[in-house]
Structure formats: C-alpha cells, structure tokens
XYZ file of C-alpha atoms in Angstrom:
513
model
C 85.259 153.544 144.710
C 87.447 153.092 148.102
C 89.442 156.266 147.606
C 86.851 158.627 147.713
C 86.023 157.642 151.581
C 86.927 159.637 154.665
C 89.267 156.717 155.936
C 91.618 156.515 152.505
C 92.003 160.410 153.289
C 93.099 159.791 156.609
C 95.609 157.200 155.704
C 97.028 159.536 153.150
C 97.730 161.945 156.085
C 99.131 159.486 158.109
C 101.481 158.142 155.028
C 102.522 162.382 154.678
C 102.921 162.317 158.711
C 105.175 159.064 158.918
C 107.303 159.910 155.602
C 110.105 161.397 157.376
C 109.869 159.263 160.246
C 113.295 157.121 160.365
C 112.470 153.327 160.792
C 115.594 153.187 162.628
C 113.273 155.468 165.099
C 110.203 153.852 165.492
C 111.872 150.311 165.771
C 113.375 151.641 169.044
C 109.996 151.887 170.333
C 109.765 149.406 173.913
C 108.028 146.529 173.194
C 107.837 147.134 169.671
C 107.866 143.041 168.215
C 105.712 142.418 170.614
C 103.359 145.124 169.797
C 104.018 144.582 166.112
C 103.307 140.629 165.509
C 100.732 138.248 165.164
C 100.672 134.571 165.788
C 98.489 132.481 163.995
C 98.208 128.543 163.100
C 101.962 127.646 162.339
C 103.013 130.848 161.414
C 104.329 134.302 163.190
C 104.487 137.579 161.425
C 106.904 139.988 162.433
C 106.093 143.368 161.086
C 107.913 145.752 163.445
C 110.008 146.977 160.606
C 107.047 148.495 158.755
C 107.203 152.455 158.719
C 103.464 151.758 160.904
C 102.612 152.572 164.164
C 99.268 152.726 166.468
C 97.581 155.327 164.720
C 98.233 154.023 160.963
C 96.990 150.288 162.002
C 94.401 151.700 163.521
C 93.298 153.784 160.317
C 94.190 150.702 157.959
C 91.280 148.287 160.167
C 89.090 151.702 159.387
C 89.526 151.613 156.029
C 88.727 147.523 155.740
C 85.694 148.405 157.948
C 84.221 151.015 155.404
C 85.033 148.231 152.853
C 83.238 145.765 154.407
C 85.351 143.479 154.228
C 83.523 141.247 157.260
C 80.415 141.073 155.480
C 82.376 139.985 152.356
C 84.308 136.963 154.449
C 80.987 135.662 155.469
C 80.034 135.988 151.729
C 83.085 133.786 150.615
C 82.207 131.504 153.176
C 79.070 131.347 152.951
C 79.418 130.266 149.172
C 77.683 133.609 147.970
C 78.631 134.371 144.249
C 81.430 136.549 145.156
C 82.844 135.589 141.615
C 80.771 138.522 140.357
C 81.617 138.435 136.774
C 80.447 134.945 136.150
C 77.939 134.630 139.205
C 79.922 132.011 141.230
C 80.894 131.291 144.372
C 84.242 130.359 144.928
C 84.591 127.387 147.284
C 88.008 126.312 147.447
C 87.628 126.373 151.240
C 85.099 123.702 151.383
C 88.144 121.440 149.398
C 89.603 121.342 152.925
C 87.164 121.687 155.252
C 86.618 118.198 157.199
C 83.195 118.619 158.208
C 82.162 119.978 154.384
C 78.401 118.805 153.446
C 79.399 118.777 149.942
C 79.345 115.450 148.694
C 81.184 115.989 145.534
C 84.104 116.911 147.331
C 84.050 114.019 149.670
C 83.451 111.583 146.983
C 86.231 112.697 145.164
C 88.641 112.671 148.196
C 87.768 109.324 148.853
C 88.490 108.542 145.136
C 91.603 110.067 145.452
C 92.577 108.241 148.640
C 91.734 104.985 146.964
C 93.207 105.552 143.957
C 96.465 106.558 145.749
C 96.622 103.435 147.253
C 96.158 100.917 144.139
C 99.257 102.704 142.715
C 101.169 102.289 146.033
C 100.504 98.220 146.088
C 101.119 98.199 142.291
C 97.119 97.227 142.084
C 97.181 99.571 139.342
C 100.045 98.848 136.544
C 101.071 99.802 133.451
C 99.735 97.801 130.146
C 102.652 95.805 129.900
C 102.087 94.688 133.327
C 105.005 96.817 135.228
C 104.443 99.001 138.201
C 103.410 102.507 138.576
C 107.122 104.496 138.830
C 106.382 108.015 137.773
C 103.815 110.341 137.552
C 103.734 112.601 134.784
C 101.045 115.680 135.192
C 100.445 117.429 131.923
C 98.419 121.111 132.758
C 99.156 124.460 132.489
C 98.222 127.273 135.042
C 96.357 126.507 138.285
C 96.600 122.610 137.276
C 100.452 122.934 136.823
C 101.726 125.717 139.276
C 100.209 124.859 142.231
C 100.480 120.755 142.371
C 104.345 121.476 140.859
C 105.167 123.824 143.566
C 103.220 121.889 146.724
C 105.274 118.819 145.413
C 108.359 120.118 145.283
C 107.863 121.825 148.440
C 107.382 119.028 150.472
C 109.316 116.085 148.680
C 111.310 115.710 151.966
C 108.022 113.701 152.497
C 108.081 111.679 149.264
C 107.068 108.251 148.895
C 109.547 106.051 147.517
C 107.696 104.531 145.043
C 106.842 107.061 142.512
C 108.568 109.998 140.899
C 106.367 113.052 140.003
C 107.296 115.260 136.509
C 105.785 118.406 135.354
C 105.008 119.009 131.575
C 103.072 122.207 131.116
C 104.956 124.508 128.162
C 103.860 124.113 124.426
C 107.709 124.010 123.681
C 108.017 120.227 122.715
C 111.148 120.447 124.490
C 109.558 120.336 127.476
C 107.647 117.156 126.692
C 111.225 115.575 125.021
C 113.543 116.231 127.876
C 110.408 114.680 130.904
C 110.307 111.572 128.990
C 113.773 110.550 127.671
C 114.785 109.025 130.725
C 111.529 107.539 132.090
C 110.692 103.969 131.286
C 107.363 104.146 129.337
C 105.713 101.062 130.992
C 105.709 102.237 134.391
C 104.195 106.364 133.888
C 101.013 106.991 134.878
C 100.288 110.513 132.824
C 97.597 112.906 134.837
C 95.609 115.304 132.157
C 94.671 118.404 134.173
C 92.223 120.596 132.433
C 88.878 121.778 133.601
C 87.625 122.131 130.122
C 89.515 119.126 128.723
C 90.189 122.119 126.250
C 93.338 124.062 127.073
C 95.423 123.924 123.828
C 98.880 123.430 125.203
C 97.313 120.754 127.437
C 95.335 118.898 124.599
C 98.876 119.284 122.561
C 101.064 118.090 124.788
C 98.793 114.812 125.982
C 98.324 113.942 122.596
C 102.496 114.061 121.980
C 102.183 112.054 125.051
C 99.256 109.440 124.290
C 101.002 109.239 120.060
C 104.514 108.175 122.496
C 103.161 105.876 124.802
C 101.279 104.168 122.110
C 104.603 103.938 120.145
C 106.768 102.962 122.978
C 104.737 100.012 124.973
C 103.584 99.065 121.102
C 99.577 99.431 122.742
C 97.000 100.613 121.201
C 95.137 100.106 124.542
C 97.906 101.932 126.997
C 95.951 104.586 127.892
C 93.104 103.129 129.304
C 95.729 101.615 131.725
C 98.077 104.608 131.894
C 96.109 107.922 131.709
C 94.072 109.710 134.069
C 92.033 112.981 133.623
C 91.289 115.790 136.154
C 88.529 117.366 134.708
C 84.751 119.038 134.283
C 84.354 117.163 131.089
C 83.538 113.975 131.714
C 82.658 113.151 127.845
C 85.370 114.794 126.101
C 88.206 112.825 128.586
C 86.334 109.608 127.086
C 86.893 110.223 123.727
C 90.254 110.780 124.164
C 90.248 107.245 125.612
C 90.836 107.604 129.454
C 88.780 104.540 131.403
C 86.028 106.524 133.311
C 87.476 104.904 136.733
C 90.386 107.241 136.181
C 88.315 110.287 135.654
C 88.621 112.314 138.835
C 86.028 115.890 138.365
C 86.844 119.148 139.210
C 83.859 121.798 139.245
C 83.167 125.679 138.564
C 83.071 126.931 142.135
C 86.777 126.516 142.526
C 89.305 128.395 139.882
C 92.150 127.131 138.558
C 94.571 128.907 140.736
C 92.399 128.047 143.759
C 92.677 124.349 142.869
C 95.290 122.363 144.436
C 93.318 121.457 147.040
C 91.052 119.122 144.994
C 91.698 116.593 142.247
C 94.103 118.772 140.769
C 96.088 118.268 143.738
C 96.004 114.466 143.070
C 100.313 114.630 142.003
C 100.329 116.051 145.409
C 99.399 112.928 146.907
C 100.703 110.630 145.164
C 104.198 111.776 145.864
C 103.796 112.445 149.530
C 100.817 109.850 150.247
C 97.534 110.708 151.035
C 97.908 110.766 155.003
C 100.082 114.095 154.364
C 98.148 115.397 151.662
C 95.499 115.728 154.383
C 97.966 117.155 156.517
C 97.831 119.811 153.838
C 94.357 120.216 153.824
C 94.323 120.860 157.455
C 96.881 123.179 157.719
C 94.776 125.267 155.311
C 91.421 124.522 156.951
C 93.320 126.014 160.478
C 94.578 129.161 158.503
C 90.562 129.142 156.902
C 89.402 129.089 160.261
C 92.035 131.694 161.862
C 91.075 134.016 159.081
C 87.453 133.975 159.340
C 87.327 134.342 163.122
C 90.071 136.369 164.414
C 89.201 140.114 165.025
C 91.322 142.194 162.273
C 94.315 143.430 164.334
C 95.045 139.747 165.145
C 94.437 138.751 161.693
C 97.572 137.375 160.229
C 95.918 137.304 156.463
C 93.892 140.425 156.937
C 96.646 142.639 158.084
C 99.370 141.062 155.495
C 96.770 142.664 153.188
C 96.741 146.064 154.639
C 100.199 146.263 154.861
C 100.297 145.420 151.366
C 97.769 148.232 150.315
C 99.467 150.428 152.950
C 102.874 150.273 150.472
C 101.061 150.030 147.254
C 98.422 153.253 147.771
C 99.924 155.230 150.431
C 103.501 154.781 149.510
C 103.850 154.390 145.998
C 105.559 150.494 145.790
C 104.241 148.586 142.869
C 106.141 145.478 143.480
C 106.645 142.693 146.216
C 109.427 140.965 146.258
C 108.823 137.164 147.673
C 112.232 135.344 149.774
C 111.864 132.026 151.079
C 115.056 130.807 152.868
C 114.199 127.693 152.514
C 115.368 125.762 148.957
C 112.331 123.951 149.538
C 110.472 126.801 148.307
C 112.539 127.259 145.407
C 108.921 127.767 143.152
C 106.682 129.723 145.361
C 107.573 132.688 143.311
C 105.978 131.241 140.094
C 103.148 130.012 142.499
C 102.378 133.455 143.627
C 102.747 135.025 140.579
C 99.800 133.065 139.402
C 97.586 133.739 142.632
C 98.726 137.362 142.985
C 98.681 138.691 139.913
C 96.044 137.241 137.989
C 93.588 137.575 140.830
C 94.597 141.261 141.511
C 96.133 142.226 138.235
C 92.994 144.500 137.327
C 91.885 148.034 136.400
C 88.541 147.782 136.743
C 86.650 147.517 139.817
C 83.726 144.815 140.372
C 80.762 147.810 139.216
C 82.846 148.190 136.037
C 84.222 151.484 136.662
C 88.162 152.283 135.812
C 90.005 152.424 139.049
C 91.680 155.801 140.120
C 94.496 153.575 141.980
C 97.133 150.814 141.441
C 95.686 147.070 142.550
C 97.900 143.858 142.368
C 101.657 144.413 142.756
C 104.145 143.030 140.590
C 105.435 139.226 142.284
C 109.191 138.732 142.113
C 111.770 137.626 144.371
C 113.523 134.294 144.818
C 115.727 131.844 147.585
C 117.382 133.065 149.730
C 120.749 133.215 150.680
C 121.413 132.945 146.798
C 119.335 135.888 146.665
C 121.569 137.866 148.282
C 123.843 137.744 145.606
C 121.860 138.038 143.193
C 119.024 140.974 143.710
C 119.452 142.075 147.089
C 121.930 144.744 145.843
C 118.997 146.409 144.220
C 116.777 146.137 147.523
C 119.077 148.080 149.112
C 120.695 150.687 146.853
C 118.187 151.337 144.095
C 116.086 153.911 143.993
C 112.879 151.750 143.530
C 111.827 150.359 146.615
C 109.226 146.631 147.089
C 107.358 145.545 149.247
C 109.454 142.438 150.883
C 108.520 139.403 152.650
C 111.066 137.259 153.916
C 109.930 133.270 154.483
C 112.008 131.535 157.750
C 111.915 128.168 159.610
C 113.625 127.419 162.732
C 114.344 124.047 162.492
C 115.683 122.588 158.886
C 114.452 118.962 157.375
C 118.185 118.647 156.820
C 119.974 119.189 160.482
C 123.294 120.245 160.274
C 125.399 121.719 163.661
C 124.989 125.109 162.464
C 124.298 126.169 158.587
C 120.359 126.795 159.405
C 121.189 129.204 162.355
C 123.391 130.997 160.195
C 120.554 130.994 157.228
C 118.268 132.318 159.727
C 120.760 135.122 160.542
C 121.247 135.969 157.413
C 117.345 136.661 156.853
C 117.481 138.631 159.986
C 120.498 140.434 158.942
C 119.091 141.078 155.471
C 115.518 142.434 157.502
C 117.611 145.109 159.491
C 120.078 145.785 157.012
C 117.171 147.101 154.531
C 115.497 148.795 157.991
C 118.656 150.607 159.289
C 120.626 151.065 156.666
C 124.638 152.828 156.802
C 125.068 156.933 156.694
C 127.935 158.387 155.244
C 130.030 158.332 158.589
C 129.384 154.497 158.942
C 130.639 154.232 155.477
C 133.909 155.679 156.022
C 133.045 158.677 154.095
C 132.218 156.256 151.018
C 129.022 157.369 149.010
C 128.679 154.450 147.511
C 128.888 152.026 150.472
C 125.965 154.290 151.888
C 122.572 152.424 152.180
C 119.683 154.451 152.855
C 117.554 152.433 154.600
C 114.032 152.934 155.551
C 113.102 149.885 153.451
C 110.477 147.747 155.122
C 109.914 144.255 155.215
C 107.775 141.461 156.935
C 109.046 138.394 158.529
C 107.058 135.294 158.172
C 108.850 133.025 160.626
C 107.275 128.730 161.486
C 108.857 126.408 163.520
C 109.696 123.641 160.291
C 108.267 123.182 157.080
C 105.668 120.133 156.949
C 102.552 119.845 155.086
C 100.453 121.640 157.820
C 102.691 124.635 157.777
C 102.780 124.548 154.034
C 99.278 124.549 153.939
C 98.617 126.766 156.148
C 101.164 129.461 154.175
C 99.403 129.089 151.155
C 95.871 129.687 152.630
C 97.294 132.951 154.207
C 98.643 134.304 150.675
C 95.239 133.217 149.090
C 92.825 135.054 151.740
C 95.767 137.882 151.245
C 94.562 138.426 148.074
C 90.843 138.001 148.744
C 91.466 140.579 151.605
C 93.202 142.732 148.998
C 90.480 142.367 146.293
C 87.609 143.162 148.906
C 88.912 147.061 149.413
C 90.210 147.559 146.286
C 86.521 146.457 144.829
C 88.022 144.161 142.467
C 86.952 140.385 141.707
C 89.851 138.130 142.048
C 88.258 135.149 140.730
C 88.320 135.810 137.182
C 91.454 136.489 134.759
C 89.644 137.886 131.064
C 92.843 139.295 130.756
C 94.387 135.926 129.357
C 92.126 135.727 126.742
C 92.855 138.130 124.033
C 96.143 136.409 123.298
C 94.721 133.011 123.210
C 92.335 134.062 120.472
C 95.242 135.986 118.381
C 97.515 132.823 118.950
C 94.917 130.424 117.207
C 94.819 132.950 113.872
C 98.326 133.739 113.761
C 99.141 129.690 114.117
C 96.423 129.597 110.580
C 98.563 132.137 109.454
C 102.060 130.650 110.093
C 100.880 127.382 108.522
C 98.889 129.238 105.368
C 100.196 130.182 102.130
C 99.112 133.450 102.007
C 101.485 136.469 102.976
C 100.799 137.909 106.298
C 101.167 141.697 107.285
C 102.485 140.788 110.171
C 106.608 140.642 109.486
C 107.580 138.209 112.278
C 105.325 135.754 110.960
C 106.975 135.843 107.487
C 110.121 135.931 108.756
C 109.242 132.439 110.538
C 107.845 131.014 107.557
C 111.145 132.221 104.964
C 113.247 130.162 107.567
C 110.933 127.035 107.725
C-alpha cells in the first residue's frame, strides 16, 4: 500500500518541516507565481498560496512515480480494464477524441447531429404537428448532473429554438412543477438510463408518458415525443419509443463520465451540435495535456498531488469549490458525484482496507455570494478546507467594472485566507483576528466557452483518476449506492402492506396516510 513507501514517509517529514512555515513567508519568495503556476489548454493554475516548496513538490512527484501513475495513465488511454472490480475499460476519453476508431462512437455522434438538425428545422414534430419547443430530460445521477450542469453553464450559447428542463427526483413535485407551464404538444422527453431499469427514472418516465397521453389525447404520442438514451434497446422499444429515437450507451463509459456521449443529447439540443463539438474538443485538448505532459507541468496531476498533500499530510478532509461565475452554479453538485462517488472508498483495488483517508467531502458555492454565506467558516473556523477558486478574465455579459470587481474579490479572498490578520492589525480585537495560513488554488481562464468548459470538466476527471491511482482505489465503481436501493424496495412493500412493521417511521407514515 502506498503509505508504506519511503516516498510517503518522506512527505510526512516535509509536512512536519513546513507545518510551522507561515504562508506569508513562503509567498515572499522571488518569482513565486512563475515557479508555482502551470499553463494548460484554456486554464492557468496558480498554486503559489499552497504550503509547498520545491523540495515538497519534488517529493510529491516521486510519490506519483512510485505509484506507477504513468503506467496507469497509459492503461486508461490504451483501453485496458482500469475498472478492475467490473473488469472493464473506461473509455470516456475516446468519446471526445476526434480521431477515435470506435465506430459505435462516431455513428452515435452522427445520429445526434442529424437528430439536432431535425429538431432545429422542425422536421421533427410532436404528435399533433407542433414544433418541438421544450426538451425535458428524465434521468438521475450521471444521466442528470452532467447534462444539467453543462447545459446551464453554457446557457449563454443556447439556441433560442428550444428550452431544456431536467427531472431527476422521484419526488412527484419535481415532475409536476417542471411540466405545469409547458405546452404538451411541443415537448420532447429524453429518458436517459443505461439499463432502462433505474427506478426513479422509469417511474418519472411512466408518469410523463401518462400525462402526455392525456394532454395530447393521443395513444401514439410516445412514438413522436419520446427519446431514449440506453444500452437496453429492447426495453426502450417495449416502453413504446421509436427505434429511430433510441441512442446507445455502453458499459465502457460510467454514468458520471458520460456527458460526452448520447447522454449529452440535451446539451447538444440546447447549444447546437457545433458548440457541442467544441465542448468535446476542449476536453480532448486537456486529455492530450494529461497524457503527454511531464508531471511537474501537468495540470490534472499537479492539482491531484496538491489535494493528496492536503488530504493525507495536512489532515484536511473537505474541499470547497468556489467558482466566481453564476454560470457555474451547478458545478458543485456535478463534482460531488464525480469526486465522491469515485473516491469515496475505504478499500483498495486489491480488497485491503485503506490505512488513510481517500476522497474529500465536496461542497461550495458561487462567489461573490459565497462570501456572505460560508467564507466566515473558511477564515476563522478550526476546520480547514482545500479550496479551489475558479475565475475568468472576461464576462460573457460585460459591463464597465463588474467583472474587474468580481475578480478582485476572488483574489482578495485567496490572499486573506493565506495571509490572515494578526491581533495588532485587528486593533487588539481578538474576534477580528484571522489566523491565515489557509491554502487555496486559483484556476483561471480567459472566458467561459464550450471549449474552456470541456477542458475544465476533463481536468477534474483526470484529477480524480490521478488521486485514485495513487491511493490504489477504483474510481469507476460505486457499490455504495446499492444497499440503500435494495432496502428501499423492501420498505416500499412494507409501506404498501397491511402488516405491521417493526420500523417506527414506516408505521408513522402509514398511520398518517
């Protein structure tokens, strides 16, 4: 296990050595920004506010080498079975490779492009002859969080011909609230489920089907106004979906890595297929950077190593993601699945219990709103957080000074966390003292575009892979979600039964029904 290596022990010694080194002193190093920043496709990483020096960075890179990170990256891109527990490759990078030789992928992209054209040109119409005006995606987990985040993040680039909506929760209010103001004759429902057996998705799809049948007074509406994204074609057809409207998914792409596939159809329908291809291109550019760049200048590798440095050698178990962009408001929920479902493990690939913590808790929110919500905790709480600030030089909706002020606020927060304020500067008022020495990263881009967003998402995907490779865990399974699903089925039967349950909450629910 990695914590038994000399390289791990060396990092423990570096952490002890730097534990009393004030960040303020480290930050005075001449040319520190130049030495502690990395330029990658579309993004610059400034990690000059991290409690690291040249020796500790070199030791982190040695840890990556002893973990055979380079071999594991080659295995990922080479289509090896890196999903070891399920003996499958993870080919999400092939989905955005313009030179991919996977015929299934290229055929699906062509099908998506043609389908988008049919919607935009009104060749595809509802059962009563009305043009499609609204897309309603029904899915959950990776079939919802990725497409929903990306569609909202790129709403500036949205085509005006269609609006996108997302239904995921089994709470009946989710579906009811989304549909109540829509024109039934102009809705296209996308049912996104790899197995076409996901309980929440299938129940919502059936409710949507019943609603649409009633509202259009047509038993044939599903043939016109439903699409499926699934690996289970037969089950989708049995639901009534036209085979020409079924888009494939595959076992070699996990749900949380699937927005680049037909799962991303809502994205393409929102921003247009040309912009969707730019999204793929940005991700591919980050893929190539990750694959071909030495570790010391490799953005995904270095952000992962800095996370491991803070998680395992500074005892920080949570990570705040703070994008200074309203468009990235849903980035945190997306990353919660990507990071916590991938890295929320306590057992190694070999089945051994880990002797150290792995994935952090992901939380956060949009700045500058976050400054008036939880930054108090970041500055003065006993608990420390890993922090990624994400910012842009240019706004998509420019005014004279607002973007400059927004950027100033972000830099100010990073420096205030690092430098703090001592008792003298606080006028001897202890409640105004800021301890400082709180590290953060700045991830900076010129502007939010489909390409830069694609690169940002791919950056975090590869960061997850790198961390998992070094910790020795499998980021591509999620057995932790299974037990609750099994119990929910049993409890549903108990709630519907006349028999008395030993579970108090079940009896309470039944007594109030």
